[in-house]
Amino acid sequence: MTVKVRRQRPRRRVFWALVAVLLADLLALSDTLAVMSVDLGSESMKVAIVKPGVPMEIVLNKESRRKTPVIVTLKENERFFGDSAASMAIKNPKATLRYFQHLLGKQADNPHVALYQARFPEHELTFDPQRQTVHFQISPQLQFSPEEVLGMVLNYSRSLAEDFAEQPIKDAVITVPVFFNQAERRAVLQAARMAGLKVLQLINDNTATALSYGVFRRKDINTTAQNIMFYDMGSGSTVCTIVTYQMVKTKEAGMQPQLQIRGVGFDRTLGGLEMELRLREHLAGLFNEQRKGQRAKDVRENPRAMAKLLREANRLKTVLSANADHMAQIEGLMDDVDFKAKVTRVEFEELCADLFERVPGPVQQALQSAEMSLDEIEQVILVGGATRVPKVQEVLLKAVGKEELGKNINADEAAAMGAVYQAAALSKAFKVKPFVVRDAVVYPILVEFTREVEEEPGVHSLKHNKRVLFSRMGPYPQRKVITFNRYCHDFNFHINYGDLGFLGPEDLRVFGSQNLTTVKLKGVGDSFKKYPDYESKGIKAHFNLDESGVLSLDRVESVFETLVEDSPEEESTLTKLGNTISSLFGGGTTPDAKENGTDTVQEEEESPAEGSKDEPGEQVELKEEAEAPVEDGSHPLPPEPKGDAAPEGEKATEKENGDKSEAQKPSEKAEAGPEGIAPAPEGEKKQKPARKQRMVEEIGVELVVLDLPDLPEDKLAQSVQKLQDLTLRDLEKQEREKAANSLEAFIFETQDKLYQPEYQEVSTEEQREEISGKLSAASTWLEDEGVGATTVMLKEKLAELRKLCQGLFFRVEERKKWPERLSALDNLLNHSSMFLKGARLIPEMDQIFTEVEMTTLEKVINETWAWKNATLAEQAKLPATEKPVLLSKDIEAKMMALDREVQYLLNKAKFTKPRPRPKDKNGTRAEPPLNASASDQGEKVILPAGQTEDAEPISEPEKVETGSEPGDTEPLELGGPGAEPEQKEQLTGQKRPLKNDEL
């Protein structure tokens, strides 16, 4: 037994060491548990965070605002973001970039590029020959791509979130418009990589809004489907979404609320920006008309004046939403000429009449994609800032035919709150209530391939085949597998967008390339040569449409199978052993076992699209990988399906094993025969059918991106480094500004202090003149040479001045502390003296303090009194301009020493037990004091001091247990003859608390 314990001790030590390491790691990671979301709008962005102790909160920017403009000003040696950049747009419009998200994922020939150039002619756009995209040319030395500019904004949003959360943040969920295609989504992910953010998900902004609405109304969701329409008109675009809320049964958590995107409609250019641009154009015409005949230049040719007009148009649009008319006025619009003009709401509505006619368009698109009618919509909810325009609400209300429009959601912050909830759900650091989100595919994706077929004997022709991979309005994220059964050599296939007939001609031009990728497979023929005796199960291509809506080809495999016969005796023995182990560990194929199993990917056959059937004998299978519960890994897999279909429940190990062989385990039903037939006797079990063995060969893949090539890794690394250098430069600039501000503030504050009475009292005229001269010289240096001074020089100058004034400040601070410190010392001395006096009055028989302890306290009290009086007398002799001898730190040290002695005695009194009292000669107990506690009345009386051993014997006093180990001698008795109180306490380890009548 002893040997076993000794063997376990090292294991215990290792266990606790591992626990300590894990706890240390958790504590280290506790500072980085926060996650963030960025609702990236065209005009402004909202940032939200979740961290321990802060559920969901919108981040305030440096101006304490909840909304930050998405504007960047890029100059040669500095950058500005947010409101600072918005103010710089008037001074330097060429270097101030806004609405650059409209250029993400767009090639130079895209109509949106020309539209951006027409809206903001002050920006110079250059052509990138490698990717066919555009760059912002700020100066000959400064050139940035839209992805780089967005990366700067995302990095700035992270700095705001980190300042608000007071800890570093790297995980984020970013919102994107639902109409973003694959190229645009990849561009946002590249920008996030440049900013050093780990994107948990790109969530559609309409989905984030719907999630926020459902999370805060969880109790209103039941098993009855509720169809809600969200109409979101922002600054740059308009999106209409139909969402179904319903309680559904999930495998993991039972009944949970679910939102499903049923229909989506959008208009890429309908928004508040277009209204503001028309107002700007109207104001520019009014200004030119006012100056007509003065041979003045057209105001449209002045970028600064147009920037002022755009800002005034934005303000005017907001005011006209609540007023019938308003006066537009700009001071010094151009050539020091002021502008003032009255604009009515009727004029504004006439300017935007064609825009208001487009308001019902997204509603009709959403209803068509959802295959629903307006009668099935329970409520229409407004989202986005542009929906505050009265005319928009009027037209929309008429289009949907409802009594009123819902305004019971925060139109500005709903998407940010929904996205941060999703970020917390995706992060492993938080546990949130489940809310099932089923997003929908807006643009269908299909696979196209060409194969040679023999229509007649000796007559060959090429046949073009199409297979829908992800259908329109189908749910995602999901995985799909497509199997090519008729290929035994290298071949190519294409991934393209499907039918985009729901888009208009102009939208198709803006959409860009409808061809996504060409996939070239290499090694198909070699795989067939490697396994000539195996039966081919086809070439399987695994596709993944992830949570961000980004399509990827995970892998391509060539799968082969063959039958392998095992020896009957060996198979029977292994089967018995496996059955025994399975029974010991709760194995089996019962439904109960499946309920607690883990989830893995299982393939389910999907019906082919219309018009895509092949001729008889040709099979190109499309499989969907869905989440389904399976049994423990030690259990057999489901039986192999018949025909050329791919095996159901492909093993996850195929991803890693590549061409490694893997035995296909038959299920219990397959071993026992058809369902309903009893198992064969033991003798017949030995004649088992041959099992199937699967071989998987990884196929080489070469991808040719056709829509918009991603940045090469070296170019991406250069962009990352460029942004890091700019961030470092900004930090250095902030540090230098902070040092310059600190130096300037110190100079002004100290010069003011020199004339204050408390400073003049402790300094001589010569000392003040010397300090004042140094401060004046530093101020002159800061004005003349401080502009070019480095951060180190500024900090050294500040340290020099602080050292010069250190003595003066020290004398003032000490004199300010004296009254409070001396008063506290006097109080402590008085209370300690009273305590000592009371302790000496305790009767000898009840005394709990030793003479040494009381003498020590008395000595400390006397020494403290003596030190105080002597130091005060010495300080009185010194002039106020000299360094004081009475220091606050010395007073605190004396107080700590005295308080330590008093606390020791108080603690001793607190934990000492009262001594038992003796009985009187008549055998009755002595009356306890009137104020004695009930516990004291139960104690036996201690023999009085001086009692001799020859005295009349009395009953034996109680024994006090000392907590000794088994096997020790019996505990010593208290109150024995000749035992001193101190000795008794040391022997027993018990102390008696003071009674009420003793101290």
mmCIF file of N, CA, C and O in Angstrom, residues 663-708:
data_model
loop_
_atom_site.group_PDB
_atom_site.id
_atom_site.type_symbol
_atom_site.label_atom_id
_atom_site.label_comp_id
_atom_site.label_asym_id
_atom_site.label_seq_id
_atom_site.Cartn_x
_atom_site.Cartn_y
_atom_site.Cartn_z
ATOM 1 N N ALA A 663 -10.028 0.464 -44.515
ATOM 2 C CA ALA A 663 -11.025 -0.593 -44.633
ATOM 3 C C ALA A 663 -12.416 -0.027 -44.413
ATOM 4 O O ALA A 663 -12.634 0.721 -43.479
ATOM 5 N N GLN A 664 -13.354 -0.399 -45.270
ATOM 6 C CA GLN A 664 -14.747 0.021 -45.113
ATOM 7 C C GLN A 664 -15.446 -1.004 -44.253
ATOM 8 O O GLN A 664 -15.674 -2.132 -44.648
ATOM 9 N N LYS A 665 -15.812 -0.585 -43.017
ATOM 10 C CA LYS A 665 -16.409 -1.527 -42.074
ATOM 11 C C LYS A 665 -17.885 -1.695 -42.386
ATOM 12 O O LYS A 665 -18.617 -0.714 -42.416
ATOM 13 N N PRO A 666 -18.353 -2.895 -42.580
ATOM 14 C CA PRO A 666 -19.786 -3.091 -42.807
ATOM 15 C C PRO A 666 -20.547 -2.906 -41.513
ATOM 16 O O PRO A 666 -20.040 -3.124 -40.436
ATOM 17 N N SER A 667 -21.781 -2.467 -41.622
ATOM 18 C CA SER A 667 -22.601 -2.274 -40.432
ATOM 19 C C SER A 667 -23.119 -3.598 -39.933
ATOM 20 O O SER A 667 -22.963 -4.648 -40.553
ATOM 21 N N GLU A 668 -23.746 -3.541 -38.775
ATOM 22 C CA GLU A 668 -24.252 -4.773 -38.194
ATOM 23 C C GLU A 668 -25.318 -5.386 -39.089
ATOM 24 O O GLU A 668 -25.410 -6.594 -39.241
ATOM 25 N N LYS A 669 -26.143 -4.499 -39.704
ATOM 26 C CA LYS A 669 -27.180 -5.021 -40.575
ATOM 27 C C LYS A 669 -26.571 -5.683 -41.794
ATOM 28 O O LYS A 669 -27.039 -6.707 -42.267
ATOM 29 N N ALA A 670 -25.498 -5.092 -42.319
ATOM 30 C CA ALA A 670 -24.858 -5.690 -43.488
ATOM 31 C C ALA A 670 -24.259 -7.031 -43.142
ATOM 32 O O ALA A 670 -24.249 -7.952 -43.935
ATOM 33 N N GLU A 671 -23.734 -7.158 -41.926
ATOM 34 C CA GLU A 671 -23.154 -8.431 -41.529
ATOM 35 C C GLU A 671 -24.236 -9.473 -41.302
ATOM 36 O O GLU A 671 -24.078 -10.642 -41.620
ATOM 37 N N ALA A 672 -25.368 -9.038 -40.774
ATOM 38 C CA ALA A 672 -26.392 -9.998 -40.414
ATOM 39 C C ALA A 672 -27.296 -10.343 -41.580
ATOM 40 O O ALA A 672 -28.066 -11.278 -41.500
ATOM 41 N N GLY A 673 -27.229 -9.579 -42.650
ATOM 42 C CA GLY A 673 -28.093 -9.837 -43.769
ATOM 43 C C GLY A 673 -29.175 -8.800 -43.866
ATOM 44 O O GLY A 673 -29.141 -7.791 -43.217
ATOM 45 N N PRO A 674 -30.162 -9.021 -44.675
ATOM 46 C CA PRO A 674 -31.245 -8.048 -44.853
ATOM 47 C C PRO A 674 -31.987 -7.818 -43.558
ATOM 48 O O PRO A 674 -31.967 -8.631 -42.640
ATOM 49 N N GLU A 675 -32.654 -6.685 -43.516
ATOM 50 C CA GLU A 675 -33.351 -6.300 -42.289
ATOM 51 C C GLU A 675 -34.491 -7.282 -42.036
ATOM 52 O O GLU A 675 -35.263 -7.643 -42.898
ATOM 53 N N GLY A 676 -34.605 -7.664 -40.798
ATOM 54 C CA GLY A 676 -35.677 -8.565 -40.397
ATOM 55 C C GLY A 676 -35.265 -10.019 -40.385
ATOM 56 O O GLY A 676 -36.022 -10.874 -39.917
ATOM 57 N N ILE A 677 -34.091 -10.384 -40.889
ATOM 58 C CA ILE A 677 -33.631 -11.774 -40.896
ATOM 59 C C ILE A 677 -32.739 -11.998 -39.703
ATOM 60 O O ILE A 677 -31.849 -11.207 -39.415
ATOM 61 N N ALA A 678 -32.929 -13.068 -39.016
ATOM 62 C CA ALA A 678 -32.159 -13.360 -37.811
ATOM 63 C C ALA A 678 -30.722 -13.666 -38.173
ATOM 64 O O ALA A 678 -30.423 -14.152 -39.266
ATOM 65 N N PRO A 679 -29.770 -13.414 -37.259
ATOM 66 C CA PRO A 679 -28.360 -13.709 -37.539
ATOM 67 C C PRO A 679 -28.139 -15.205 -37.739
ATOM 68 O O PRO A 679 -28.852 -16.042 -37.176
ATOM 69 N N ALA A 680 -27.141 -15.524 -38.528
ATOM 70 C CA ALA A 680 -26.826 -16.928 -38.801
ATOM 71 C C ALA A 680 -26.214 -17.582 -37.584
ATOM 72 O O ALA A 680 -25.666 -16.910 -36.718
ATOM 73 N N PRO A 681 -26.286 -18.898 -37.466
ATOM 74 C CA PRO A 681 -25.642 -19.600 -36.332
ATOM 75 C C PRO A 681 -24.139 -19.382 -36.343
ATOM 76 O O PRO A 681 -23.567 -18.896 -37.296
ATOM 77 N N GLU A 682 -23.536 -19.783 -35.227
ATOM 78 C CA GLU A 682 -22.097 -19.549 -35.065
ATOM 79 C C GLU A 682 -21.303 -20.226 -36.154
ATOM 80 O O GLU A 682 -20.324 -19.700 -36.648
ATOM 81 N N GLY A 683 -21.716 -21.402 -36.555
ATOM 82 C CA GLY A 683 -20.974 -22.121 -37.589
ATOM 83 C C GLY A 683 -21.032 -21.441 -38.928
ATOM 84 O O GLY A 683 -20.088 -21.469 -39.698
ATOM 85 N N GLU A 684 -22.196 -20.819 -39.231
ATOM 86 C CA GLU A 684 -22.325 -20.145 -40.516
ATOM 87 C C GLU A 684 -21.676 -18.777 -40.522
ATOM 88 O O GLU A 684 -21.411 -18.214 -41.562
ATOM 89 N N LYS A 685 -21.473 -18.170 -39.343
ATOM 90 C CA LYS A 685 -20.886 -16.839 -39.269
ATOM 91 C C LYS A 685 -19.480 -16.806 -39.827
ATOM 92 O O LYS A 685 -18.985 -15.767 -40.219
ATOM 93 N N LYS A 686 -18.821 -17.938 -39.816
ATOM 94 C CA LYS A 686 -17.438 -17.955 -40.291
ATOM 95 C C LYS A 686 -17.381 -17.695 -41.794
ATOM 96 O O LYS A 686 -16.387 -17.195 -42.284
ATOM 97 N N GLN A 687 -18.442 -18.041 -42.518
ATOM 98 C CA GLN A 687 -18.451 -17.831 -43.963
ATOM 99 C C GLN A 687 -18.992 -16.428 -44.268
ATOM 100 O O GLN A 687 -20.087 -16.260 -44.783
ATOM 101 N N LYS A 688 -18.251 -15.409 -43.876
ATOM 102 C CA LYS A 688 -18.684 -14.024 -44.077
ATOM 103 C C LYS A 688 -18.315 -13.551 -45.474
ATOM 104 O O LYS A 688 -17.322 -13.990 -46.043
ATOM 105 N N PRO A 689 -19.122 -12.607 -46.032
ATOM 106 C CA PRO A 689 -18.764 -12.074 -47.352
ATOM 107 C C PRO A 689 -17.516 -11.205 -47.261
ATOM 108 O O PRO A 689 -17.156 -10.716 -46.194
ATOM 109 N N ALA A 690 -16.874 -11.027 -48.387
ATOM 110 C CA ALA A 690 -15.654 -10.210 -48.418
ATOM 111 C C ALA A 690 -16.012 -8.756 -48.114
ATOM 112 O O ALA A 690 -17.042 -8.253 -48.533
ATOM 113 N N ARG A 691 -15.152 -8.091 -47.376
ATOM 114 C CA ARG A 691 -15.373 -6.684 -47.036
ATOM 115 C C ARG A 691 -14.767 -5.790 -48.118
ATOM 116 O O ARG A 691 -13.898 -6.202 -48.875
ATOM 117 N N LYS A 692 -15.261 -4.539 -48.145
ATOM 118 C CA LYS A 692 -14.795 -3.579 -49.139
ATOM 119 C C LYS A 692 -13.637 -2.765 -48.584
ATOM 120 O O LYS A 692 -13.677 -2.325 -47.439
ATOM 121 N N GLN A 693 -12.649 -2.583 -49.392
ATOM 122 C CA GLN A 693 -11.498 -1.766 -49.019
ATOM 123 C C GLN A 693 -11.434 -0.553 -49.939
ATOM 124 O O GLN A 693 -11.508 -0.686 -51.152
ATOM 125 N N ARG A 694 -11.313 0.622 -49.317
ATOM 126 C CA ARG A 694 -11.318 1.873 -50.084
ATOM 127 C C ARG A 694 -9.909 2.453 -50.135
ATOM 128 O O ARG A 694 -9.195 2.476 -49.132
ATOM 129 N N MET A 695 -9.545 2.960 -51.292
ATOM 130 C CA MET A 695 -8.283 3.649 -51.483
ATOM 131 C C MET A 695 -8.587 5.053 -52.020
ATOM 132 O O MET A 695 -9.386 5.211 -52.944
ATOM 133 N N VAL A 696 -7.971 6.051 -51.416
ATOM 134 C CA VAL A 696 -8.204 7.436 -51.793
ATOM 135 C C VAL A 696 -6.881 8.059 -52.231
ATOM 136 O O VAL A 696 -5.893 8.012 -51.497
ATOM 137 N N GLU A 697 -6.875 8.609 -53.413
ATOM 138 C CA GLU A 697 -5.676 9.241 -53.972
ATOM 139 C C GLU A 697 -5.949 10.730 -54.159
ATOM 140 O O GLU A 697 -6.928 11.124 -54.822
ATOM 141 N N GLU A 698 -5.108 11.564 -53.552
ATOM 142 C CA GLU A 698 -5.269 13.012 -53.684
ATOM 143 C C GLU A 698 -4.887 13.443 -55.096
ATOM 144 O O GLU A 698 -3.844 13.032 -55.625
ATOM 145 N N ILE A 699 -5.719 14.285 -55.695
ATOM 146 C CA ILE A 699 -5.501 14.761 -57.061
ATOM 147 C C ILE A 699 -4.968 16.186 -57.009
ATOM 148 O O ILE A 699 -5.472 17.035 -56.256
ATOM 149 N N GLY A 700 -3.959 16.460 -57.805
ATOM 150 C CA GLY A 700 -3.409 17.806 -57.873
ATOM 151 C C GLY A 700 -4.389 18.776 -58.507
ATOM 152 O O GLY A 700 -5.085 18.439 -59.462
ATOM 153 N N VAL A 701 -4.450 19.993 -57.964
ATOM 154 C CA VAL A 701 -5.422 20.989 -58.423
ATOM 155 C C VAL A 701 -4.683 22.275 -58.763
ATOM 156 O O VAL A 701 -3.858 22.757 -57.983
ATOM 157 N N GLU A 702 -4.970 22.823 -59.916
ATOM 158 C CA GLU A 702 -4.478 24.135 -60.303
ATOM 159 C C GLU A 702 -5.681 25.040 -60.557
ATOM 160 O O GLU A 702 -6.541 24.709 -61.387
ATOM 161 N N LEU A 703 -5.766 26.148 -59.825
ATOM 162 C CA LEU A 703 -6.902 27.049 -59.933
ATOM 163 C C LEU A 703 -6.528 28.273 -60.758
ATOM 164 O O LEU A 703 -5.494 28.904 -60.517
ATOM 165 N N VAL A 704 -7.357 28.611 -61.710
ATOM 166 C CA VAL A 704 -7.181 29.809 -62.520
ATOM 167 C C VAL A 704 -8.368 30.726 -62.211
ATOM 168 O O VAL A 704 -9.499 30.456 -62.632
ATOM 169 N N VAL A 705 -8.127 31.793 -61.439
ATOM 170 C CA VAL A 705 -9.194 32.711 -61.034
ATOM 171 C C VAL A 705 -9.546 33.595 -62.217
ATOM 172 O O VAL A 705 -8.681 34.217 -62.839
ATOM 173 N N LEU A 706 -10.842 33.671 -62.511
ATOM 174 C CA LEU A 706 -11.303 34.401 -63.686
ATOM 175 C C LEU A 706 -11.998 35.705 -63.362
ATOM 176 O O LEU A 706 -12.053 36.598 -64.216
ATOM 177 N N ASP A 707 -12.579 35.840 -62.147
ATOM 178 C CA ASP A 707 -13.338 37.069 -61.871
ATOM 179 C C ASP A 707 -12.415 38.214 -61.486
ATOM 180 O O ASP A 707 -12.408 39.255 -62.114
ATOM 181 N N LEU A 708 -11.641 38.049 -60.422
ATOM 182 C CA LEU A 708 -10.680 39.079 -60.012
ATOM 183 C C LEU A 708 -9.543 38.380 -59.275
ATOM 184 O O LEU A 708 -9.758 37.802 -58.203
#
